Tab-separated table of C-alpha atoms and ligand atoms in Angstrom:
chain	number	residue	atom	x	y	z
N	8	UNK	CA	-0.860	7.451	-2.461
N	9	UNK	CA	-3.752	9.702	-4.481
N	10	UNK	CA	-5.001	8.830	-7.849
N	11	UNK	CA	-3.188	12.089	-8.863
N	12	UNK	CA	-0.143	10.881	-7.678
N	13	UNK	CA	-0.303	7.519	-9.374
N	14	UNK	CA	-1.100	9.009	-12.362
N	15	UNK	CA	1.897	11.053	-12.535
N	16	UNK	CA	3.822	8.108	-11.524
N	17	UNK	CA	2.522	6.533	-15.027
N	18	UNK	CA	3.343	10.151	-16.964
N	19	UNK	CA	6.821	9.895	-15.721
N	20	UNK	CA	7.227	6.261	-17.122
N	21	UNK	CA	6.186	7.589	-20.856
N	22	UNK	CA	9.912	8.833	-20.647
N	23	UNK	CA	11.131	5.294	-20.125
N	24	UNK	CA	9.330	4.023	-23.118
N	25	UNK	CA	11.045	2.208	-26.220
N	26	UNK	CA	8.828	3.221	-28.866
N	27	UNK	CA	10.834	3.960	-32.220
N	28	UNK	CA	8.274	2.044	-34.492
N	29	UNK	CA	4.914	3.354	-33.388
N	30	UNK	CA	6.090	6.598	-31.840
N	31	UNK	CA	3.801	6.303	-28.939
N	32	UNK	CA	5.229	6.189	-25.854
N	33	UNK	CA	2.788	4.765	-22.975
N	34	UNK	CA	3.563	4.622	-19.250
N	35	UNK	CA	1.885	2.722	-16.529
N	36	UNK	CA	1.831	2.122	-12.563
N	37	UNK	CA	0.300	-0.662	-10.703
N	38	UNK	CA	-0.772	0.257	-7.194
N	39	UNK	CA	-0.743	-2.611	-4.423
N	40	UNK	CA	-3.089	-2.096	-1.490
N	41	UNK	CA	-0.137	-1.838	0.701
N	42	UNK	CA	1.192	1.403	-1.082
N	43	UNK	CA	3.822	-0.731	-3.248
N	44	UNK	CA	3.908	0.877	-6.921
N	45	UNK	CA	5.015	-1.213	-9.659
N	46	UNK	CA	5.716	0.891	-12.944
N	47	UNK	CA	6.063	-0.004	-16.462
N	48	UNK	CA	6.579	1.382	-20.265
N	49	UNK	CA	5.985	-0.191	-23.295
N	50	UNK	CA	9.086	-1.906	-25.067
N	51	UNK	CA	8.937	-2.282	-28.710
N	52	UNK	CA	10.941	-4.839	-31.014
N	53	UNK	CA	12.070	-4.640	-34.596
N	54	UNK	CA	9.891	-8.002	-34.483
N	55	UNK	CA	6.985	-5.955	-33.947
N	56	UNK	CA	4.899	-8.904	-32.455
N	57	UNK	CA	7.634	-9.290	-29.517
N	58	UNK	CA	6.593	-5.675	-28.217
N	59	UNK	CA	5.213	-5.313	-24.906
N	60	UNK	CA	2.619	-2.848	-23.537
N	61	UNK	CA	3.359	-0.565	-20.486
N	62	UNK	CA	0.559	-2.218	-18.390
N	63	UNK	CA	1.910	-5.708	-18.760
N	64	UNK	CA	5.479	-4.683	-18.324
N	65	UNK	CA	4.327	-3.264	-14.709
N	66	UNK	CA	2.274	-6.566	-14.107
N	67	UNK	CA	5.051	-8.919	-15.008
N	68	UNK	CA	7.236	-7.018	-12.733
N	69	UNK	CA	4.565	-7.271	-9.862
N	70	UNK	CA	4.311	-11.008	-10.492
N	71	UNK	CA	7.840	-11.679	-10.844
N	72	UNK	CA	8.507	-9.813	-7.369
N	73	UNK	CA	6.076	-12.444	-5.710
N	74	UNK	CA	2.999	-10.307	-6.048
N	75	UNK	CA	-0.014	-12.062	-7.214
N	76	UNK	CA	-3.251	-10.555	-5.081
N	77	UNK	CA	-4.309	-7.089	-3.688
N	78	UNK	CA	-3.919	-4.949	-6.396
N	79	UNK	CA	-5.968	-1.693	-6.195
N	80	UNK	CA	-5.196	0.564	-9.333
N	81	UNK	CA	-3.627	0.705	-12.543
N	82	UNK	CA	-2.946	4.202	-14.208
N	83	UNK	CA	-2.070	4.095	-17.939
N	84	UNK	CA	-0.972	7.204	-19.626
N	85	UNK	CA	-0.339	8.045	-23.393
N	86	UNK	CA	0.199	11.480	-25.059
N	87	UNK	CA	-2.548	11.615	-27.347
N	88	UNK	CA	-5.899	13.428	-27.349
N	89	UNK	CA	-7.898	10.225	-26.249
N	90	UNK	CA	-7.437	8.548	-23.011
N	91	UNK	CA	-4.984	5.561	-23.365
N	92	UNK	CA	-7.490	2.647	-22.446
N	93	UNK	CA	-5.671	-0.620	-22.033
N	94	UNK	CA	-5.537	-3.154	-25.391
N	95	UNK	CA	-7.159	-6.562	-25.339
N	96	UNK	CA	-4.355	-8.407	-24.338
N	97	UNK	CA	-3.506	-6.322	-21.192
N	98	UNK	CA	-7.069	-6.339	-20.146
N	99	UNK	CA	-6.986	-10.031	-20.273
N	100	UNK	CA	-3.546	-10.338	-18.458
N	101	UNK	CA	-4.787	-7.972	-15.545
N	102	UNK	CA	-8.076	-10.007	-15.325
N	103	UNK	CA	-6.122	-12.915	-14.414
N	104	UNK	CA	-5.058	-11.413	-10.955
N	105	UNK	CA	-7.395	-8.649	-10.559
N	106	UNK	CA	-10.963	-8.413	-12.306
N	107	UNK	CA	-11.962	-5.511	-9.964
N	108	UNK	CA	-8.971	-3.546	-10.562
N	109	UNK	CA	-9.434	0.204	-10.957
N	110	UNK	CA	-8.041	1.528	-14.238
N	111	UNK	CA	-7.288	4.913	-14.659
N	112	UNK	CA	-6.943	6.041	-18.294
N	113	UNK	CA	-5.153	9.268	-18.959
N	114	UNK	CA	-4.746	11.281	-21.952
N	115	UNK	CA	-1.911	13.780	-23.240
N	116	UNK	CA	-3.095	16.643	-21.245
N	117	UNK	CA	-3.033	14.642	-18.135
N	118	UNK	CA	-7.035	14.210	-17.647
N	119	UNK	CA	-8.293	10.869	-16.762
N	120	UNK	CA	-11.187	8.697	-17.015
N	121	UNK	CA	-11.728	5.403	-14.334
N	122	UNK	CA	-13.401	2.374	-14.762
N	123	UNK	CA	-13.317	-1.035	-13.271
N	124	UNK	CA	-11.241	-3.673	-15.250
N	125	UNK	CA	-14.421	-5.785	-15.234
N	126	UNK	CA	-16.343	-3.215	-17.289
N	127	UNK	CA	-13.563	-3.139	-19.749
N	128	UNK	CA	-13.562	-6.933	-20.077
N	129	UNK	CA	-17.273	-7.923	-19.945
N	130	UNK	CA	-17.620	-11.763	-19.058
N	131	UNK	CA	-13.864	-12.099	-18.940
N	132	UNK	CA	-12.342	-15.689	-18.901
N	133	UNK	CA	-10.396	-16.045	-15.818
N	134	UNK	CA	-8.997	-18.953	-13.569
N	135	UNK	CA	-12.460	-19.594	-11.954
N	136	UNK	CA	-13.607	-20.957	-15.381
N	137	UNK	CA	-10.766	-23.538	-15.072
N	138	UNK	CA	-12.022	-24.376	-11.602
N	139	UNK	CA	-8.768	-22.771	-10.125
N	140	UNK	CA	-9.890	-20.095	-7.956
N	141	UNK	CA	-13.359	-18.996	-6.366
W	25	THU	N1	0.479	0.481	-25.807
W	25	THU	C1	0.591	0.253	-24.527
W	25	THU	O1	1.691	0.174	-24.070
W	25	THU	N2	-0.287	0.229	-24.024
W	25	THU	C2	-1.839	0.662	-24.038
W	25	THU	O2	-2.816	0.609	-23.500
W	25	THU	C3	-1.914	1.088	-25.608
W	25	THU	C4	-0.879	0.657	-26.633
W	25	THU	C5	1.668	0.526	-26.717
W	25	THU	C6	1.932	-0.686	-27.615
W	25	THU	C7	2.850	-0.024	-28.782
W	25	THU	O3	4.014	-0.314	-28.363
W	25	THU	C8	2.346	1.396	-28.963
W	25	THU	O4	1.751	1.515	-27.789
W	25	THU	C9	1.512	1.495	-29.940
W	25	THU	O5	0.319	0.392	-30.085
């Protein structure tokens, strides 16, 4: 799958967003090394703090389907003028499973920028800090 195709999967997921409070639909598409894609959207809640972002929706879908490793890239798309960078909570959640993940942040006109997750979460706290992983 090309980056352009992954970005389009994220953009398509904006339609599924449930964002009646922020009116800020977000879509995400998480690509595995074997080509599998897990998608997500933000799902808000009347108790605002119970909302979940698009990226974490995609990630928990993947993990709950048995995937924990070999994530290659994540595209996240919003409709704003600025690139839709993952929030702090999403950076942390993703770091647990893929500190070197390629992040493609997409803005409303379809343009995107790419950075590695470890650049978005410098000196991130991960399983290795707890002696859990190499
Ligand atoms: N949101 C995401 O889903 N991902 C991001 O990267 C940024 C923020 C959601 C959370 C909330 O539903 C809405 O966008 C406004 O913050």
